[in-house]
Every structure is written in structure tokens, then in C-alpha cells.
Amino acid sequence: MEEALVLQEDTAGVVRLTLNRPRALNALNSELLGELDAALAALEARGDLRAVLITGAGDKAFVAGADIAEMRDKTPDQARRFAVNALATLKRLERLPVPVVALVNGYCLGGGCELALACDWAVAGDNAVFGQPEVGLGVIPGFGGTQRLPRRVGPAMALDLITTGRRIDAAEALRIGLVNRVVPREELETLVDELTGQLGANGPQAVRAAKQAVHDGMNQPLDSALALETSLFALGFAGTEQHEGMSAFVEKRPARFGDAG
């Protein structure tokens, strides 16, 4: 049997998804995107989910881009369907109710950069290389890059990267806000363990509410967004999670939040 194209590990509700085409530098083809979509659909139904980490197999690439060999001979209609399907998968990733973190290990180009942009935030090894090189292939980014990149780094920097197709290293990605943290490549796994512990230790419903407040609030006027925050803050007092968290603080002990569901 062929090995799965998306590998999954679960540590107390913190799920790590590894895109597994290392010989192709984890390039996104229809089959891999289909397996990723199915994995994400299954995660949507889990009440115990705390966070999702996504990375690429091997030490050379997170995702080096979409699969050029598959795309080369597509008609416009076929290209549209390919992009629509990929966008649907990235939207499913983006809309998970828990934090989604990209762990960037190596090349993160084209569709790979767009995949990282669909995550809530990203951490990178110092060997990471980022870019949107599609114009060098005669096309523009088709998996959300022209829209998510300017929202992450600003329109001027996004146009710089998209229209030149230039690559940037991890240090520049950190400077412009494309990634949140950069560590030596050999320390990336240590950081993963740290993130797993941090993301799994907090109140799961509070974390979900925080993500909802940020994502939904960004699309509303400030007054409406503040009202949303107030509602979600107050709703936190309706369950047991708030009482446990605050009691643990007063009693100077670790909180025991139990299952997210």
C-alpha cells in the first residue's frame, strides 16, 4: 500500500498534519489536496480539538508550490476548477475553530506560501525560504495569495513579492510579519513541543472564542467588533471553564480544563 499523503499525529487534541510528498518537495497536487480536505473535514467534527499544526515531510520543504507538472497542460476551465477546489480546502483550514499554525521547514513557495497564509500564524526554521513566484510561470497566485498576503504584510509589500516573484529568507519574513517566530532549523521540533504544551494548556472554549473574535471582528466596523468581543467575553461566564480557570489562579494551582467538548 502507498503511504498516505497526509500524516496525522494527535497529542491531547493538538493535531499535527504532515504533507507527505517529500520527493516532490510536498508540491500540492489534486490527490494531496483531496486528502488534506478529507482530514480537515474530520477535524471539524471533533469537539476535543485544541489546535492544528501543519508542516511538510522531510527537511527541504514545507511546500515548494503547486504541482507544475499537473497544471502545465490545463485549459482555463480546468485551471479554474483546480483553483476553486484548492481554495475550498484552504478556506476549510482557515475556518477551523481552533488555532492553526504553519511549521515552515524549508521552501515555502507559491501554493505553499498560500497554504501558510491560510493558517492563523506561522513559525519557521532559519532555513525557510518564502515567495510567490507565479508571475515567472506566466500566471498569478491562484490559491488566495493576492488576497491573504496583502492582509498579512500590507499591499505594497505584497505587490513587491508578487510582481517580482523574488524569494525572501526567514529573517525578512519575520521582519515584514509573514511569520511570527524564527528559530534555528534544529530547534524547530523543540518549539513544536513547546507550542503543543502551550496550546493544549489553556481553556479550550476561551481559545476558540478568541479566534472567533479576531477573525469575525476583522470583517466588521470597530463598534460592532467590540460588541462581539463583549458578547463572547460574557458567554465565557456561562460554563465551567471560566470558574475553573479563575479558581485555579486564586488558589495558585494549575487549571484543569478537561475536554474541549
Tab-separated table of C-alpha atoms in Angstrom:
chain	number	residue	atom	x	y	z
A	1	MET	CA	0.000	0.000	0.000
A	2	GLU	CA	1.132	3.542	-0.755
A	3	GLU	CA	1.802	5.759	2.226
A	4	ALA	CA	-0.802	8.409	2.966
A	5	LEU	CA	-0.160	11.862	1.544
A	6	VAL	CA	-1.307	13.469	4.802
A	7	LEU	CA	0.058	12.008	8.029
A	8	GLN	CA	-1.656	12.759	11.320
A	9	GLU	CA	-0.418	12.783	14.909
A	10	ASP	CA	-2.561	13.653	17.912
A	11	THR	CA	-1.267	14.847	21.292
A	12	ALA	CA	-4.177	15.547	23.644
A	13	GLY	CA	-6.217	17.283	20.949
A	14	VAL	CA	-3.297	19.144	19.343
A	15	VAL	CA	-3.184	17.571	15.888
A	16	ARG	CA	-0.140	17.699	13.637
A	17	LEU	CA	-0.722	17.220	9.909
A	18	THR	CA	2.312	16.432	7.752
A	19	LEU	CA	2.049	16.801	3.976
A	20	ASN	CA	3.872	13.761	2.724
A	21	ARG	CA	5.336	14.120	-0.779
A	22	PRO	CA	8.981	14.735	0.146
A	23	ARG	CA	10.373	13.588	-3.234
A	24	ALA	CA	8.233	16.275	-4.895
A	25	LEU	CA	9.074	18.782	-2.132
A	26	ASN	CA	5.488	18.322	-0.935
A	27	ALA	CA	4.078	20.047	-4.023
A	28	LEU	CA	0.296	20.405	-3.916
A	29	ASN	CA	-1.426	18.188	-6.459
A	30	SER	CA	-5.106	17.226	-6.643
A	31	GLU	CA	-4.595	13.994	-4.719
A	32	LEU	CA	-2.758	15.618	-1.816
A	33	LEU	CA	-5.289	18.455	-1.635
A	34	GLY	CA	-8.092	15.889	-1.596
A	35	GLU	CA	-6.536	14.008	1.315
A	36	LEU	CA	-5.941	17.258	3.179
A	37	ASP	CA	-9.550	18.313	2.652
A	38	ALA	CA	-10.795	14.969	3.997
A	39	ALA	CA	-8.523	15.224	7.040
A	40	LEU	CA	-9.757	18.739	7.777
A	41	ALA	CA	-13.396	17.700	7.384
A	42	ALA	CA	-12.845	15.023	10.023
A	43	LEU	CA	-11.210	17.542	12.358
A	44	GLU	CA	-14.173	19.915	12.016
A	45	ALA	CA	-16.376	17.346	13.737
A	46	ARG	CA	-14.102	16.902	16.769
A	47	GLY	CA	-15.193	18.540	19.987
A	48	ASP	CA	-11.882	17.791	21.698
A	49	LEU	CA	-9.727	19.597	19.140
A	50	ARG	CA	-7.348	22.151	20.719
A	51	ALA	CA	-5.113	23.233	17.817
A	52	VAL	CA	-3.756	22.125	14.444
A	53	LEU	CA	-0.114	22.247	13.370
A	54	ILE	CA	0.689	21.749	9.690
A	55	THR	CA	4.086	21.036	8.158
A	56	GLY	CA	5.838	19.256	5.299
A	57	ALA	CA	7.702	15.967	5.287
A	58	GLY	CA	11.489	15.977	5.010
A	59	ASP	CA	13.966	18.735	5.733
A	60	LYS	CA	13.928	20.561	2.386
A	61	ALA	CA	10.417	21.944	2.045
A	62	PHE	CA	7.224	22.910	3.791
A	63	VAL	CA	5.531	23.042	0.383
A	64	ALA	CA	7.535	24.111	-2.666
A	65	GLY	CA	4.382	25.147	-4.547
A	66	ALA	CA	1.557	23.681	-6.540
A	67	ASP	CA	2.416	20.763	-8.817
A	68	ILE	CA	3.551	22.400	-12.072
A	69	ALA	CA	3.601	19.123	-13.986
A	70	GLU	CA	-0.101	18.642	-13.210
A	71	MET	CA	-1.015	22.236	-14.074
A	72	ARG	CA	1.023	22.734	-17.244
A	73	ASP	CA	-1.492	21.497	-19.819
A	74	LYS	CA	-4.738	22.544	-18.116
A	75	THR	CA	-7.359	24.516	-20.022
A	76	PRO	CA	-8.726	27.708	-18.438
A	77	ASP	CA	-11.794	25.800	-17.193
A	78	GLN	CA	-9.648	23.039	-15.729
A	79	ALA	CA	-7.379	25.608	-14.086
A	80	ARG	CA	-10.414	27.345	-12.592
A	81	ARG	CA	-11.701	24.082	-11.106
A	82	PHE	CA	-8.250	23.263	-9.708
A	83	ALA	CA	-8.037	26.687	-8.046
A	84	VAL	CA	-11.613	26.562	-6.755
A	85	ASN	CA	-11.009	23.166	-5.145
A	86	ALA	CA	-7.730	24.294	-3.607
A	87	LEU	CA	-9.337	27.486	-2.279
A	88	ALA	CA	-12.144	25.455	-0.714
A	89	THR	CA	-9.593	23.320	1.135
A	90	LEU	CA	-7.649	26.358	2.359
A	91	LYS	CA	-10.882	28.012	3.484
A	92	ARG	CA	-11.736	24.851	5.431
A	93	LEU	CA	-8.317	25.099	7.089
A	94	GLU	CA	-8.767	28.813	7.793
A	95	ARG	CA	-12.217	28.304	9.298
A	96	LEU	CA	-11.296	25.615	11.797
A	97	PRO	CA	-12.472	26.929	15.185
A	98	VAL	CA	-9.081	26.381	16.828
A	99	PRO	CA	-5.652	27.963	16.197
A	100	VAL	CA	-3.880	26.651	13.101
A	101	VAL	CA	-0.102	27.075	12.992
A	102	ALA	CA	2.180	26.537	9.987
A	103	LEU	CA	5.545	24.966	10.847
A	104	VAL	CA	7.721	26.060	7.934
A	105	ASN	CA	10.744	23.854	7.331
A	106	GLY	CA	12.479	24.885	4.115
A	107	TYR	CA	10.906	26.065	0.862
A	108	CYS	CA	7.529	27.760	1.243
A	109	LEU	CA	6.777	28.970	-2.265
A	110	GLY	CA	3.697	29.624	-4.376
A	111	GLY	CA	0.894	27.389	-3.175
A	112	GLY	CA	2.968	26.594	-0.105
A	113	CYS	CA	3.114	30.248	0.883
A	114	GLU	CA	-0.625	30.474	0.253
A	115	LEU	CA	-1.159	27.456	2.494
A	116	ALA	CA	0.857	29.124	5.267
A	117	LEU	CA	-1.181	32.313	4.799
A	118	ALA	CA	-4.393	30.331	5.379
A	119	CYS	CA	-3.048	29.378	8.810
A	120	ASP	CA	-3.584	31.721	11.753
A	121	TRP	CA	0.153	32.213	12.194
A	122	ALA	CA	3.460	30.645	11.300
A	123	VAL	CA	6.788	29.700	12.839
A	124	ALA	CA	9.806	28.949	10.695
A	125	GLY	CA	13.196	27.354	10.796
A	126	ASP	CA	16.028	29.671	9.790
A	127	ASN	CA	16.378	27.644	6.576
A	128	ALA	CA	12.902	28.705	5.374
A	129	VAL	CA	12.524	30.466	2.020
A	130	PHE	CA	9.307	32.251	1.076
A	131	GLY	CA	7.946	33.607	-2.182
A	132	GLN	CA	5.097	33.929	-4.677
A	133	PRO	CA	6.927	33.206	-7.941
A	134	GLU	CA	3.870	32.578	-10.143
A	135	VAL	CA	4.466	35.537	-12.488
A	136	GLY	CA	7.633	33.803	-13.638
A	137	LEU	CA	5.362	30.988	-14.859
A	138	GLY	CA	3.049	33.384	-16.699
A	139	VAL	CA	0.211	33.339	-14.159
A	140	ILE	CA	-0.732	34.966	-10.841
A	141	PRO	CA	-1.215	33.235	-7.471
A	142	GLY	CA	-4.428	31.229	-7.604
A	143	PHE	CA	-4.853	29.839	-4.077
A	144	GLY	CA	-5.531	33.151	-2.299
A	145	GLY	CA	-2.098	34.771	-2.403
A	146	THR	CA	-3.222	38.071	-3.945
A	147	GLN	CA	-5.764	38.494	-1.141
A	148	ARG	CA	-4.290	36.936	2.006
A	149	LEU	CA	-0.724	38.200	1.510
A	150	PRO	CA	-1.669	41.926	1.484
A	151	ARG	CA	-3.818	41.343	4.553
A	152	ARG	CA	-0.789	39.850	6.303
A	153	VAL	CA	2.059	42.152	5.195
A	154	GLY	CA	0.329	45.149	3.598
A	155	PRO	CA	-0.487	45.812	-0.086
A	156	ALA	CA	2.821	47.457	-1.043
A	157	MET	CA	4.968	44.606	0.270
A	158	ALA	CA	2.564	42.031	-1.169
A	159	LEU	CA	2.801	43.627	-4.622
A	160	ASP	CA	6.586	43.734	-4.292
A	161	LEU	CA	6.717	39.983	-3.655
A	162	ILE	CA	4.013	39.002	-6.151
A	163	THR	CA	5.096	41.141	-9.108
A	164	THR	CA	8.834	40.495	-8.787
A	165	GLY	CA	8.471	36.848	-7.790
A	166	ARG	CA	11.518	37.280	-5.563
A	167	ARG	CA	12.286	34.944	-2.700
A	168	ILE	CA	12.918	36.088	0.858
A	169	ASP	CA	14.611	34.343	3.747
A	170	ALA	CA	13.186	33.655	7.185
A	171	ALA	CA	14.681	36.804	8.693
A	172	GLU	CA	12.935	39.055	6.161
A	173	ALA	CA	9.707	37.062	6.512
A	174	LEU	CA	9.836	37.786	10.236
A	175	ARG	CA	10.587	41.479	9.676
A	176	ILE	CA	7.584	42.014	7.397
A	177	GLY	CA	5.203	39.989	9.556
A	178	LEU	CA	4.787	36.982	7.295
A	179	VAL	CA	5.878	34.687	10.137
A	180	ASN	CA	5.698	35.131	13.912
A	181	ARG	CA	8.851	33.379	15.074
A	182	VAL	CA	12.088	32.086	13.575
A	183	VAL	CA	14.322	29.519	15.264
A	184	PRO	CA	17.368	27.524	14.145
A	185	ARG	CA	16.189	24.618	11.981
A	186	GLU	CA	17.412	22.060	14.511
A	187	GLU	CA	15.310	23.727	17.230
A	188	LEU	CA	12.038	23.673	15.295
A	189	GLU	CA	10.938	20.372	16.823
A	190	THR	CA	11.677	21.694	20.310
A	191	LEU	CA	9.472	24.679	19.522
A	192	VAL	CA	6.755	22.308	18.311
A	193	ASP	CA	6.781	20.565	21.686
A	194	GLU	CA	6.591	23.939	23.425
A	195	LEU	CA	3.672	25.072	21.268
A	196	THR	CA	1.848	21.791	21.821
A	197	GLY	CA	2.093	22.302	25.564
A	198	GLN	CA	1.058	25.964	25.428
A	199	LEU	CA	-1.869	25.457	23.073
A	200	GLY	CA	-3.118	22.434	24.996
A	201	ALA	CA	-2.911	24.031	28.446
A	202	ASN	CA	-5.327	26.930	28.012
A	203	GLY	CA	-9.097	26.950	28.260
A	204	PRO	CA	-10.258	25.331	25.017
A	205	GLN	CA	-13.515	27.242	24.735
A	206	ALA	CA	-11.732	30.509	25.522
A	207	VAL	CA	-9.190	29.832	22.773
A	208	ARG	CA	-11.982	29.102	20.279
A	209	ALA	CA	-13.793	32.290	21.315
A	210	ALA	CA	-10.600	34.314	20.922
A	211	LYS	CA	-10.127	33.057	17.370
A	212	GLN	CA	-13.767	33.808	16.555
A	213	ALA	CA	-13.486	37.329	17.969
A	214	VAL	CA	-10.366	38.123	15.942
A	215	HIS	CA	-11.493	36.587	12.642
A	216	ASP	CA	-15.110	37.751	12.712
A	217	GLY	CA	-14.234	41.139	14.168
A	218	MET	CA	-11.758	41.918	11.371
A	219	ASN	CA	-14.662	41.984	8.912
A	220	GLN	CA	-16.820	44.375	10.961
A	221	PRO	CA	-16.715	48.060	11.915
A	222	LEU	CA	-14.911	48.645	15.205
A	223	ASP	CA	-18.042	49.258	17.281
A	224	SER	CA	-19.655	46.046	16.019
A	225	ALA	CA	-16.441	44.116	16.592
A	226	LEU	CA	-16.193	45.411	20.165
A	227	ALA	CA	-19.791	44.356	20.778
A	228	LEU	CA	-18.898	40.888	19.507
A	229	GLU	CA	-15.953	40.748	21.897
A	230	THR	CA	-18.178	41.773	24.817
A	231	SER	CA	-20.714	39.078	23.968
A	232	LEU	CA	-18.067	36.372	23.715
A	233	PHE	CA	-16.408	37.572	26.934
A	234	ALA	CA	-19.725	37.388	28.802
A	235	LEU	CA	-20.524	33.998	27.292
A	236	GLY	CA	-17.355	32.651	28.888
A	237	PHE	CA	-19.004	33.029	32.277
A	238	ALA	CA	-21.853	30.699	31.294
A	239	GLY	CA	-19.855	27.470	31.574
A	240	THR	CA	-17.465	25.776	33.966
A	241	GLU	CA	-14.243	26.722	32.193
A	242	GLN	CA	-14.109	30.298	33.500
A	243	HIS	CA	-14.787	29.220	37.084
A	244	GLU	CA	-12.049	26.590	36.952
A	245	GLY	CA	-9.525	28.979	35.420
A	246	MET	CA	-10.157	31.760	37.890
A	247	SER	CA	-10.363	29.402	40.860
A	248	ALA	CA	-7.009	27.901	39.878
A	249	PHE	CA	-5.498	31.395	39.731
A	250	VAL	CA	-6.810	32.364	43.162
A	251	GLU	CA	-5.775	29.016	44.639
A	252	LYS	CA	-2.324	29.214	42.985
A	253	ARG	CA	-2.594	25.876	41.192
A	254	PRO	CA	-2.641	24.746	37.524
A	255	ALA	CA	-6.068	24.862	35.911
A	256	ARG	CA	-7.678	21.549	34.938
A	257	PHE	CA	-9.893	22.360	31.999
A	258	GLY	CA	-10.650	18.821	30.860
A	259	ASP	CA	-12.058	18.146	27.410
A	260	ALA	CA	-12.977	20.902	25.000
A	261	GLY	CA	-16.366	19.337	24.371
